[in-house]
Coordinates of N, CA, C and O in Angstrom, one line a residue:
M1 N -121.8 -23.7 74.2 CA -122.4 -22.7 75.2 C -122.2 -21.4 74.7 O -121.1 -21.0 74.2
L2 N -123.1 -20.5 74.8 CA -123.1 -19.1 74.4 C -122.8 -18.2 75.6 O -123.5 -18.4 76.6
H3 N -121.9 -17.3 75.4 CA -121.7 -16.3 76.4 C -122.4 -15.0 75.9 O -122.0 -14.5 74.9
F4 N -123.4 -14.5 76.6 CA -124.2 -13.5 76.1 C -124.1 -12.3 77.1 O -124.3 -12.4 78.3
S5 N -123.9 -11.1 76.5 CA -123.8 -9.9 77.3 C -124.6 -8.8 76.6 O -124.6 -8.7 75.4
K6 N -125.3 -8.0 77.4 CA -126.1 -6.9 76.9 C -125.6 -5.6 77.6 O -125.5 -5.6 78.8
I7 N -125.2 -4.6 76.8 CA -124.7 -3.4 77.2 C -125.8 -2.4 76.9 O -126.2 -2.1 75.8
S8 N -126.4 -1.8 78.0 CA -127.5 -0.8 77.8 C -127.1 0.6 78.2 O -126.5 0.8 79.3
T9 N -127.4 1.5 77.3 CA -127.1 2.9 77.6 C -128.3 3.8 76.9 O -128.7 3.5 75.8
N10 N -128.8 4.7 77.7 CA -129.9 5.6 77.2 C -131.0 4.8 76.5 O -131.6 5.2 75.4
G11 N -131.4 3.7 77.1 CA -132.5 2.9 76.6 C -132.2 2.1 75.3 O -133.1 1.5 74.7
K12 N -131.0 2.0 75.0 CA -130.6 1.2 73.7 C -129.7 0.1 74.2 O -129.0 0.1 75.2
D13 N -129.9 -1.1 73.5 CA -129.1 -2.2 73.9 C -128.1 -2.6 72.8 O -128.5 -2.6 71.6
F14 N -127.0 -3.0 73.2 CA -125.9 -3.6 72.3 C -125.6 -5.0 72.8 O -125.2 -5.1 74.0
N15 N -125.8 -6.0 72.1 CA -125.7 -7.4 72.5 C -124.4 -8.0 71.9 O -124.2 -8.0 70.7
I16 N -123.6 -8.6 72.7 CA -122.4 -9.4 72.3 C -122.7 -10.8 72.7 O -123.0 -11.2 73.9
V17 N -122.4 -11.7 71.7 CA -122.6 -13.2 71.9 C -121.3 -13.8 71.5 O -120.8 -13.5 70.4
A18 N -120.8 -14.7 72.3 CA -119.6 -15.4 72.0 C -119.7 -16.9 72.3 O -120.4 -17.3 73.1
S19 N -119.1 -17.6 71.4 CA -119.0 -19.1 71.6 C -117.6 -19.6 71.1 O -117.2 -19.3 70.0
G20 N -116.9 -20.4 71.9 CA -115.6 -20.8 71.6 C -114.6 -20.2 72.5 O -114.8 -19.1 73.0
A21 N -113.4 -20.9 72.7 CA -112.5 -20.3 73.7 C -111.9 -19.0 73.2 O -111.8 -18.1 74.1
L22 N -111.5 -18.9 72.0 CA -110.9 -17.5 71.5 C -112.0 -16.5 71.6 O -111.8 -15.3 72.0
A23 N -113.2 -16.8 71.2 CA -114.3 -15.9 71.1 C -114.6 -15.4 72.6 O -114.9 -14.2 72.8
F24 N -114.5 -16.3 73.5 CA -114.8 -15.9 74.9 C -113.7 -14.9 75.4 O -114.0 -14.0 76.1
K25 N -112.5 -15.2 75.0 CA -111.4 -14.2 75.4 C -111.6 -12.8 74.9 O -111.5 -11.9 75.5
I26 N -112.0 -12.8 73.6 CA -112.3 -11.6 73.0 C -113.5 -10.8 73.6 O -113.5 -9.7 73.8
H27 N -114.5 -11.6 73.9 CA -115.7 -11.1 74.5 C -115.4 -10.5 75.9 O -115.9 -9.3 76.2
N28 N -114.5 -11.1 76.7 CA -114.1 -10.5 77.9 C -113.3 -9.2 77.8 O -113.5 -8.3 78.5
K29 N -112.5 -9.2 76.8 CA -111.6 -8.0 76.5 C -112.5 -6.9 76.1 O -112.3 -5.8 76.5
I30 N -113.5 -7.1 75.3 CA -114.4 -6.1 74.8 C -115.2 -5.5 76.1 O -115.2 -4.3 76.2
L31 N -115.7 -6.4 77.0 CA -116.3 -5.9 78.1 C -115.5 -5.1 79.1 O -116.0 -4.2 79.9
K32 N -114.2 -5.3 79.1 CA -113.3 -4.6 80.0 C -112.8 -3.3 79.4 O -112.2 -2.5 80.1
D33 N -113.0 -3.1 78.1 CA -112.6 -1.9 77.4 C -113.4 -0.6 78.0 O -114.6 -0.7 78.2
E34 N -112.7 0.5 78.1 CA -113.3 1.7 78.7 C -114.5 2.2 77.8 O -115.4 2.7 78.3
A35 N -114.4 2.0 76.5 CA -115.5 2.5 75.7 C -116.8 1.9 76.0 O -117.9 2.5 75.7
F36 N -116.9 0.7 76.5 CA -118.2 0.0 76.8 C -118.6 0.2 78.3 O -119.7 -0.3 78.6
Q37 N -117.8 0.9 79.1 CA -118.1 1.0 80.5 C -118.6 2.4 80.9 O -119.2 2.5 82.0
Q38 N -118.5 3.4 80.1 CA -118.9 4.7 80.4 C -120.4 4.9 80.4 O -121.0 4.9 79.3
G39 N -121.0 5.0 81.6 CA -122.5 5.2 81.7 C -123.3 4.1 81.2 O -124.4 4.3 80.9
A40 N -122.8 2.9 81.2 CA -123.5 1.7 80.7 C -123.7 0.7 81.7 O -123.0 0.6 82.7
K41 N -124.8 0.0 81.6 CA -125.1 -1.1 82.5 C -124.9 -2.4 81.6 O -125.4 -2.6 80.5
V42 N -124.1 -3.3 82.3 CA -123.8 -4.6 81.6 C -124.4 -5.8 82.3 O -124.3 -5.9 83.5
N43 N -125.1 -6.6 81.5 CA -125.7 -7.9 82.0 C -125.0 -9.0 81.3 O -124.9 -9.0 80.1
R44 N -124.4 -9.9 82.1 CA -123.7 -11.1 81.5 C -124.4 -12.3 81.8 O -124.9 -12.5 83.0
N45 N -124.5 -13.3 80.9 CA -125.1 -14.5 81.1 C -124.3 -15.6 80.3 O -123.7 -15.3 79.3
M46 N -124.4 -16.8 80.8 CA -123.9 -18.0 80.1 C -125.1 -18.8 79.8 O -125.8 -19.2 80.7
L47 N -125.4 -19.0 78.5 CA -126.7 -19.5 78.1 C -126.5 -20.7 77.1 O -125.5 -20.7 76.4
L48 N -127.5 -21.5 77.1 CA -127.5 -22.6 76.2 C -128.6 -22.5 75.2 O -129.6 -21.9 75.5
G49 N -128.4 -22.9 74.0 CA -129.4 -22.8 73.0 C -129.9 -21.5 72.7 O -129.1 -20.6 72.5
S50 N -131.2 -21.3 72.6 CA -131.7 -20.0 72.2 C -132.2 -19.1 73.4 O -132.9 -18.2 73.2
A51 N -131.6 -19.5 74.6 CA -132.0 -18.7 75.8 C -131.7 -17.3 75.7 O -132.4 -16.5 76.5
P52 N -130.8 -16.7 74.9 CA -130.6 -15.2 74.9 C -131.9 -14.5 74.7 O -132.0 -13.3 75.1
A53 N -132.8 -15.1 74.0 CA -134.1 -14.4 73.6 C -134.8 -14.0 74.9 O -135.5 -13.0 74.8
K54 N -134.6 -14.7 76.0 CA -135.3 -14.2 77.3 C -134.7 -12.9 77.8 O -135.4 -12.2 78.5
A55 N -133.4 -12.6 77.5 CA -132.8 -11.5 78.0 C -132.9 -10.2 77.1 O -132.4 -9.2 77.4
L56 N -133.5 -10.4 76.0 CA -133.5 -9.3 74.9 C -134.6 -8.3 75.2 O -135.5 -8.6 75.9
N57 N -134.3 -7.1 74.6 CA -135.3 -6.0 74.7 C -136.4 -6.3 73.7 O -136.2 -6.3 72.5
K58 N -137.6 -6.8 74.2 CA -138.6 -7.1 73.3 C -139.3 -6.0 72.6 O -140.0 -6.2 71.7
N59 N -139.2 -4.8 73.1 CA -139.9 -3.6 72.6 C -139.3 -3.0 71.5 O -139.9 -2.3 70.6
G60 N -138.0 -3.1 71.3 CA -137.3 -2.4 70.3 C -136.3 -3.2 69.4 O -136.2 -4.4 69.6
R61 N -135.7 -2.6 68.5 CA -134.7 -3.2 67.7 C -133.4 -3.5 68.5 O -133.1 -2.6 69.4
N62 N -132.7 -4.5 68.2 CA -131.5 -4.7 68.9 C -130.3 -4.9 67.9 O -130.5 -5.1 66.7
V63 N -129.1 -4.6 68.4 CA -127.9 -4.8 67.6 C -127.1 -5.9 68.2 O -126.9 -6.0 69.4
F64 N -126.7 -6.8 67.4 CA -125.9 -8.0 67.8 C -124.5 -8.1 67.1 O -124.4 -7.9 66.0
Y65 N -123.6 -8.4 68.0 CA -122.3 -8.6 67.5 C -121.9 -10.0 68.0 O -121.8 -10.2 69.3
V66 N -121.8 -11.0 67.1 CA -121.7 -12.4 67.5 C -120.2 -12.8 67.1 O -119.8 -12.6 65.9
I67 N -119.5 -13.4 68.0 CA -118.1 -13.9 67.7 C -118.1 -15.4 67.9 O -118.4 -15.8 69.0
L68 N -117.7 -16.1 66.9 CA -117.7 -17.6 66.9 C -116.4 -18.1 66.6 O -115.8 -17.8 65.6
S69 N -115.8 -18.9 67.5 CA -114.6 -19.7 67.2 C -114.9 -21.1 67.4 O -115.9 -21.4 68.0
D70 N -114.1 -22.0 66.9 CA -114.4 -23.5 66.9 C -115.7 -23.7 66.4 O -116.6 -24.4 67.0
L71 N -116.0 -23.3 65.2 CA -117.2 -23.3 64.6 C -117.8 -24.7 64.3 O -119.0 -25.0 64.5
D72 N -116.9 -25.7 64.0 CA -117.4 -27.0 63.8 C -117.8 -27.8 65.0 O -118.5 -28.8 64.9
K73 N -117.5 -27.3 66.2 CA -117.8 -27.9 67.4 C -119.1 -27.6 68.0 O -119.5 -28.1 69.1
M74 N -119.8 -26.6 67.5 CA -121.0 -26.2 68.1 C -122.2 -26.3 67.1 O -122.1 -26.4 65.9
N75 N -123.4 -26.3 67.7 CA -124.7 -26.4 67.0 C -125.2 -24.9 67.0 O -125.6 -24.4 68.0
I76 N -125.2 -24.4 65.8 CA -125.6 -23.0 65.7 C -127.0 -22.7 65.2 O -127.4 -21.6 65.1
E77 N -127.7 -23.8 65.0 CA -129.2 -23.7 64.6 C -130.0 -22.8 65.5 O -130.8 -22.0 65.0
A78 N -129.9 -23.0 66.8 CA -130.7 -22.2 67.8 C -130.3 -20.7 67.7 O -131.2 -19.9 67.8
L79 N -129.0 -20.5 67.6 CA -128.6 -19.1 67.5 C -129.1 -18.4 66.3 O -129.6 -17.4 66.3
C80 N -129.0 -19.1 65.1 CA -129.5 -18.6 63.9 C -131.0 -18.4 63.9 O -131.5 -17.4 63.4
H81 N -131.7 -19.3 64.6 CA -133.2 -19.1 64.7 C -133.5 -17.8 65.5 O -134.4 -17.1 65.1
T82 N -132.8 -17.6 66.6 CA -133.0 -16.4 67.4 C -132.7 -15.1 66.6 O -133.4 -14.2 66.6
I83 N -131.6 -15.2 65.9 CA -131.2 -14.0 65.1 C -132.2 -13.8 64.0 O -132.5 -12.6 63.7
A84 N -132.7 -14.8 63.3 CA -133.6 -14.7 62.2 C -134.9 -14.0 62.8 O -135.4 -13.1 62.2
Q85 N -135.4 -14.4 64.0 CA -136.5 -13.8 64.6 C -136.3 -12.4 64.9 O -137.1 -11.5 64.7
E86 N -135.1 -12.0 65.4 CA -134.8 -10.6 65.7 C -134.7 -9.8 64.5 O -135.1 -8.6 64.5
R87 N -134.2 -10.3 63.4 CA -134.1 -9.5 62.2 C -135.5 -9.2 61.6 O -135.6 -8.2 60.9
T88 N -136.4 -10.0 61.8 CA -137.8 -9.8 61.3 C -138.3 -8.6 62.0 O -139.3 -7.9 61.5
R89 N -137.9 -8.3 63.3 CA -138.3 -7.1 64.0 C -137.5 -5.9 63.8 O -137.6 -4.9 64.5
G90 N -136.6 -6.0 62.8 CA -135.8 -4.8 62.5 C -134.4 -4.8 63.2 O -133.7 -3.7 63.1
S91 N -134.0 -5.9 63.8 CA -132.7 -5.8 64.5 C -131.6 -6.0 63.4 O -131.9 -6.4 62.3
Y92 N -130.4 -5.7 63.8 CA -129.2 -5.8 62.9 C -128.2 -6.7 63.6 O -127.9 -6.6 64.8
A93 N -127.7 -7.7 62.9 CA -126.8 -8.7 63.5 C -125.5 -8.9 62.5 O -125.7 -9.1 61.3
V94 N -124.4 -8.8 63.1 CA -123.2 -9.1 62.5 C -122.5 -10.3 63.2 O -122.4 -10.3 64.4
C95 N -122.0 -11.2 62.4 CA -121.3 -12.4 62.9 C -119.9 -12.4 62.4 O -119.5 -12.3 61.3
Q96 N -119.0 -12.6 63.4 CA -117.5 -12.7 63.1 C -117.1 -14.2 63.4 O -117.3 -14.6 64.4
V97 N -116.6 -14.8 62.3 CA -116.3 -16.2 62.4 C -114.7 -16.4 62.4 O -114.1 -15.8 61.5
I98 N -114.2 -17.1 63.4 CA -112.8 -17.4 63.5 C -112.7 -18.9 63.2 O -112.7 -19.7 64.2
P99 N -112.5 -19.3 62.0 CA -112.5 -20.7 61.7 C -111.3 -21.5 62.2 O -110.1 -20.9 61.9
A100 N -111.5 -22.5 62.9 CA -110.4 -23.4 63.3 C -110.1 -24.4 62.3 O -108.9 -24.8 62.1
Y101 N -111.1 -24.9 61.7 CA -111.0 -26.0 60.6 C -111.8 -25.7 59.4 O -112.7 -25.0 59.5
Y102 N -111.3 -26.2 58.3 CA -112.1 -26.1 57.1 C -112.6 -27.6 56.7 O -111.8 -28.4 56.2
N103 N -113.7 -27.9 57.1 CA -114.3 -29.1 56.8 C -115.8 -29.0 56.4 O -116.4 -27.9 56.5
E104 N -116.5 -30.1 56.1 CA -117.9 -30.0 55.7 C -118.8 -29.4 56.7 O -119.6 -28.5 56.4
P105 N -118.7 -29.8 58.0 CA -119.6 -29.1 59.0 C -119.4 -27.6 59.2 O -120.4 -26.9 59.3
S106 N -118.2 -27.2 59.0 CA -117.9 -25.7 59.1 C -118.5 -25.0 57.9 O -118.9 -23.9 58.0
F107 N -118.3 -25.6 56.7 CA -118.9 -25.0 55.5 C -120.4 -24.9 55.6 O -121.0 -23.9 55.2
K108 N -121.1 -25.9 56.1 CA -122.5 -25.9 56.4 C -122.9 -24.9 57.4 O -123.9 -24.1 57.1
A109 N -122.1 -24.8 58.4 CA -122.4 -23.7 59.5 C -122.3 -22.3 58.9 O -123.1 -21.5 59.1
L110 N -121.3 -22.1 58.1 CA -121.1 -20.8 57.4 C -122.2 -20.4 56.5 O -122.7 -19.3 56.5
K111 N -122.7 -21.4 55.8 CA -123.8 -21.2 54.8 C -125.1 -20.8 55.7 O -125.8 -19.8 55.4
L112 N -125.3 -21.5 56.8 CA -126.4 -21.2 57.7 C -126.3 -19.8 58.3 O -127.3 -19.0 58.3
L113 N -125.1 -19.4 58.7 CA -124.8 -18.1 59.2 C -125.2 -17.0 58.2 O -125.7 -16.0 58.5
R114 N -124.6 -17.2 56.9 CA -124.8 -16.2 55.9 C -126.3 -16.0 55.6 O -126.7 -14.9 55.2
Q115 N -127.2 -17.0 55.8 CA -128.6 -16.9 55.5 C -129.3 -16.2 56.6 O -130.4 -15.6 56.4
N116 N -128.8 -16.1 57.9 CA -129.5 -15.6 59.0 C -128.9 -14.3 59.5 O -129.6 -13.7 60.4
F117 N -127.7 -13.9 59.2 CA -127.1 -12.7 59.7 C -127.1 -11.6 58.5 O -127.1 -12.0 57.4
D118 N -127.0 -10.4 59.0 CA -126.9 -9.3 58.0 C -125.5 -9.3 57.4 O -125.4 -9.1 56.2
E119 N -124.5 -9.5 58.2 CA -123.1 -9.7 57.7 C -122.5 -10.8 58.4 O -122.6 -11.0 59.7
V120 N -121.6 -11.5 57.7 CA -120.8 -12.6 58.2 C -119.4 -12.3 57.8 O -119.1 -12.3 56.6
I121 N -118.5 -12.1 58.7 CA -117.1 -11.8 58.4 C -116.3 -13.0 58.9 O -116.3 -13.4 60.0
E122 N -115.6 -13.5 57.9 CA -114.8 -14.7 58.3 C -113.3 -14.3 58.3 O -112.8 -13.8 57.4
L123 N -112.7 -14.5 59.5 CA -111.3 -14.1 59.7 C -110.5 -15.4 59.7 O -110.8 -16.3 60.4
N124 N -109.6 -15.5 58.9 CA -108.6 -16.6 58.9 C -107.2 -16.0 58.9 O -107.0 -14.9 59.5
K125 N -106.3 -16.7 58.4 CA -104.9 -16.3 58.5 C -104.7 -14.9 57.9 O -105.1 -14.5 56.9
F126 N -104.1 -14.1 58.8 CA -103.8 -12.6 58.4 C -102.4 -12.5 57.7 O -101.5 -13.2 58.1
N127 N -102.4 -11.6 56.8 CA -101.2 -11.2 56.3 C -100.9 -9.7 56.6 O -101.8 -9.0 56.8
I128 N -99.6 -9.4 56.7 CA -99.3 -7.9 56.9 C -98.6 -7.4 55.7 O -97.6 -7.9 55.3
G129 N -99.4 -6.6 55.0 CA -98.8 -6.0 53.8 C -98.8 -7.1 52.7 O -99.8 -7.9 52.6
T130 N -97.7 -7.3 52.1 CA -97.6 -8.3 51.0 C -96.7 -9.4 51.6 O -96.3 -10.3 50.8
S131 N -96.4 -9.4 52.9 CA -95.6 -10.5 53.4 C -96.4 -11.8 53.5 O -97.6 -11.8 53.4
K132 N -95.7 -12.8 53.8 CA -96.4 -14.1 53.9 C -97.1 -14.2 55.3 O -97.0 -13.3 56.1
A133 N -98.1 -15.1 55.3 CA -98.9 -15.2 56.5 C -98.1 -15.3 57.8 O -97.0 -15.9 57.8
L134 N -98.6 -14.7 58.8 CA -97.9 -14.8 60.1 C -97.9 -16.2 60.6 O -98.8 -17.0 60.4
M135 N -96.8 -16.6 61.1 CA -96.6 -18.1 61.5 C -97.2 -18.3 62.9 O -97.6 -19.3 63.2
S136 N -97.0 -17.4 63.8 CA -97.3 -17.6 65.2 C -98.8 -17.5 65.4 O -99.4 -16.5 65.0
A137 N -99.4 -18.6 65.9 CA -100.8 -18.5 66.3 C -101.2 -17.4 67.3 O -102.2 -16.7 67.2
E138 N -100.2 -17.1 68.2 CA -100.4 -16.1 69.1 C -100.4 -14.6 68.4 O -101.3 -13.9 68.8
Q139 N -99.6 -14.5 67.4 CA -99.7 -13.1 66.7 C -101.0 -13.1 66.0 O -101.6 -12.0 66.0
Q140 N -101.5 -14.1 65.4 CA -102.7 -14.1 64.7 C -103.9 -13.8 65.7 O -104.8 -13.0 65.3
Q141 N -103.8 -14.4 66.8 CA -104.8 -14.2 67.9 C -104.8 -12.7 68.3 O -105.9 -12.1 68.5
C142 N -103.7 -12.1 68.4 CA -103.6 -10.7 68.8 C -104.2 -9.8 67.7 O -105.0 -8.8 68.0
L143 N -103.9 -10.1 66.5 CA -104.5 -9.3 65.4 C -106.0 -9.5 65.3 O -106.8 -8.5 65.2
I144 N -106.5 -10.7 65.5 CA -107.9 -11.0 65.5 C -108.7 -10.3 66.6 O -109.7 -9.7 66.5
T145 N -108.0 -10.3 67.9 CA -108.5 -9.6 69.0 C -108.6 -8.1 68.8 O -109.7 -7.5 69.0
D146 N -107.5 -7.5 68.3 CA -107.5 -6.1 68.0 C -108.6 -5.7 67.0 O -109.3 -4.7 67.1
Y147 N -108.8 -6.5 65.9 CA -109.8 -6.3 64.9 C -111.1 -6.4 65.5 O -112.0 -5.5 65.3
S148 N -111.4 -7.4 66.3 CA -112.7 -7.6 66.9 C -113.0 -6.5 67.9 O -114.2 -6.0 67.9
L149 N -112.1 -6.0 68.6 CA -112.3 -4.9 69.5 C -112.7 -3.6 68.8 O -113.7 -3.0 69.1
S150 N -112.0 -3.4 67.7 CA -112.2 -2.2 66.9 C -113.6 -2.3 66.3 O -114.4 -1.3 66.3
M151 N -113.9 -3.5 65.8 CA -115.3 -3.7 65.2 C -116.4 -3.5 66.2 O -117.4 -2.8 65.9
A152 N -116.2 -4.0 67.4 CA -117.2 -3.9 68.5 C -117.4 -2.4 68.8 O -118.5 -1.9 69.0
R153 N -116.3 -1.6 68.9 CA -116.4 -0.2 69.2 C -117.2 0.5 68.1 O -118.1 1.4 68.5
I154 N -116.9 0.2 66.9 CA -117.6 0.9 65.9 C -119.1 0.6 65.9 O -119.9 1.5 65.9
M155 N -119.5 -0.7 66.1 CA -120.8 -1.1 66.1 C -121.5 -0.5 67.3 O -122.7 0.0 67.2
Y156 N -120.8 -0.4 68.4 CA -121.4 0.1 69.7 C -121.7 1.6 69.5 O -122.8 2.0 69.9
H157 N -120.8 2.4 69.0 CA -120.9 3.8 68.9 C -122.0 4.1 67.9 O -122.8 5.1 68.1
V158 N -122.1 3.4 66.8 CA -123.2 3.6 65.8 C -124.5 3.3 66.4 O -125.5 4.0 66.3
C159 N -124.6 2.2 67.2 CA -125.8 1.8 67.9 C -126.3 2.8 68.9 O -127.4 3.1 69.0
M160 N -125.4 3.3 69.8 CA -125.7 4.1 70.9 C -125.9 5.5 70.6 O -126.6 6.2 71.3
N161 N -125.2 6.0 69.6 CA -125.2 7.5 69.4 C -126.3 7.8 68.3 O -126.6 7.0 67.4
N162 N -126.9 8.9 68.5 CA -127.9 9.4 67.5 C -127.0 10.0 66.4 O -126.4 11.0 66.6
L163 N -127.1 9.4 65.3 CA -126.2 9.9 64.2 C -126.9 10.8 63.2 O -126.8 10.7 62.0
S164 N -127.8 11.7 63.7 CA -128.5 12.6 62.8 C -127.4 13.6 62.3 O -126.4 13.9 62.9
P165 N -127.6 14.0 61.0 CA -126.7 14.9 60.4 C -126.5 16.2 61.1 O -127.4 16.7 61.7
V166 N -125.3 16.6 61.3 CA -124.9 17.9 61.9 C -125.2 19.0 61.0 O -124.8 19.0 59.8
M167 N -126.0 19.9 61.5 CA -126.3 21.1 60.8 C -125.1 22.1 60.7 O -124.6 22.5 61.7
S168 N -124.7 22.3 59.5 CA -123.5 23.2 59.3 C -124.1 24.7 59.1 O -125.2 25.0 58.8
A169 N -123.2 25.6 59.3 CA -123.5 27.0 59.1 C -123.9 27.2 57.6 O -123.2 26.6 56.8
P170 N -124.8 28.1 57.4 CA -125.2 28.4 56.0 C -124.0 28.9 55.2 O -123.2 29.7 55.7
V171 N -123.9 28.5 54.0 CA -122.8 29.0 53.1 C -123.3 30.2 52.4 O -124.4 30.3 51.8
A172 N -122.5 31.3 52.5 CA -122.8 32.5 51.8 C -122.9 32.3 50.3 O -122.2 31.5 49.8
D173 N -123.9 33.0 49.7 CA -124.1 32.8 48.2 C -123.0 33.3 47.6 O -122.4 34.4 47.8
E174 N -122.5 32.5 46.6 CA -121.3 33.0 45.8 C -121.9 33.9 44.6 O -123.0 33.7 44.1
P175 N -121.1 34.9 44.3 CA -121.6 35.7 43.2 C -121.7 35.0 41.9 O -120.9 34.1 41.7
E176 N -122.7 35.3 41.2 CA -122.9 34.6 39.9 C -121.9 35.1 39.0 O -121.5 36.2 38.9
L177 N -121.4 34.1 38.2 CA -120.4 34.4 37.2 C -121.1 34.7 35.8 O -122.0 33.9 35.5
A178 N -120.7 35.7 35.2 CA -121.3 36.0 33.9 C -120.4 35.3 32.8 O -119.2 35.3 32.9
Y179 N -121.0 34.6 32.0 CA -120.3 33.8 31.0 C -120.6 34.4 29.6 O -121.6 34.7 29.3
A180 N -119.5 34.7 28.9 CA -119.7 35.2 27.6 C -120.1 34.1 26.7 O -119.5 33.0 26.7
S181 N -121.0 34.4 25.8 CA -121.4 33.4 24.8 C -120.7 33.5 23.5 O -120.2 34.5 23.1

């Protein structure tokens, strides 16, 4: 099952899609963050298959941030089909995968995701500095959640803000230097 949310501000939409237990927890944490609530309208749905297409802005480009955990337990073909259609209209889609298992179905799913998304970020065991991998699953989930929240904030602000270059004050002409030959 897909958990789909659309955050709308100033006529622009930012879409968050989550599937899997950890992904759903991250999805909820993102929606509760202050950065996503200021002057925004949030629509939340629990959808099956490619149903998110009904809730999308058909007139413009969309930005998607998809978080998947428990990758081998889900059928991602419908999601990939929807994202592929959106990308043909100029939408941008980033997928974050939190792999629970490394097996053939998950490798096939990752290959399909890489073919249909602009970026696929695979998060697995984290290291801190040069130390060995964190042992506690809870510590890893905290790091993954913090990373996901930061990534969502970046994508949201880039999507919602007009990032036209800031005009700086003109620089005074420097005096020409005479060079002896």
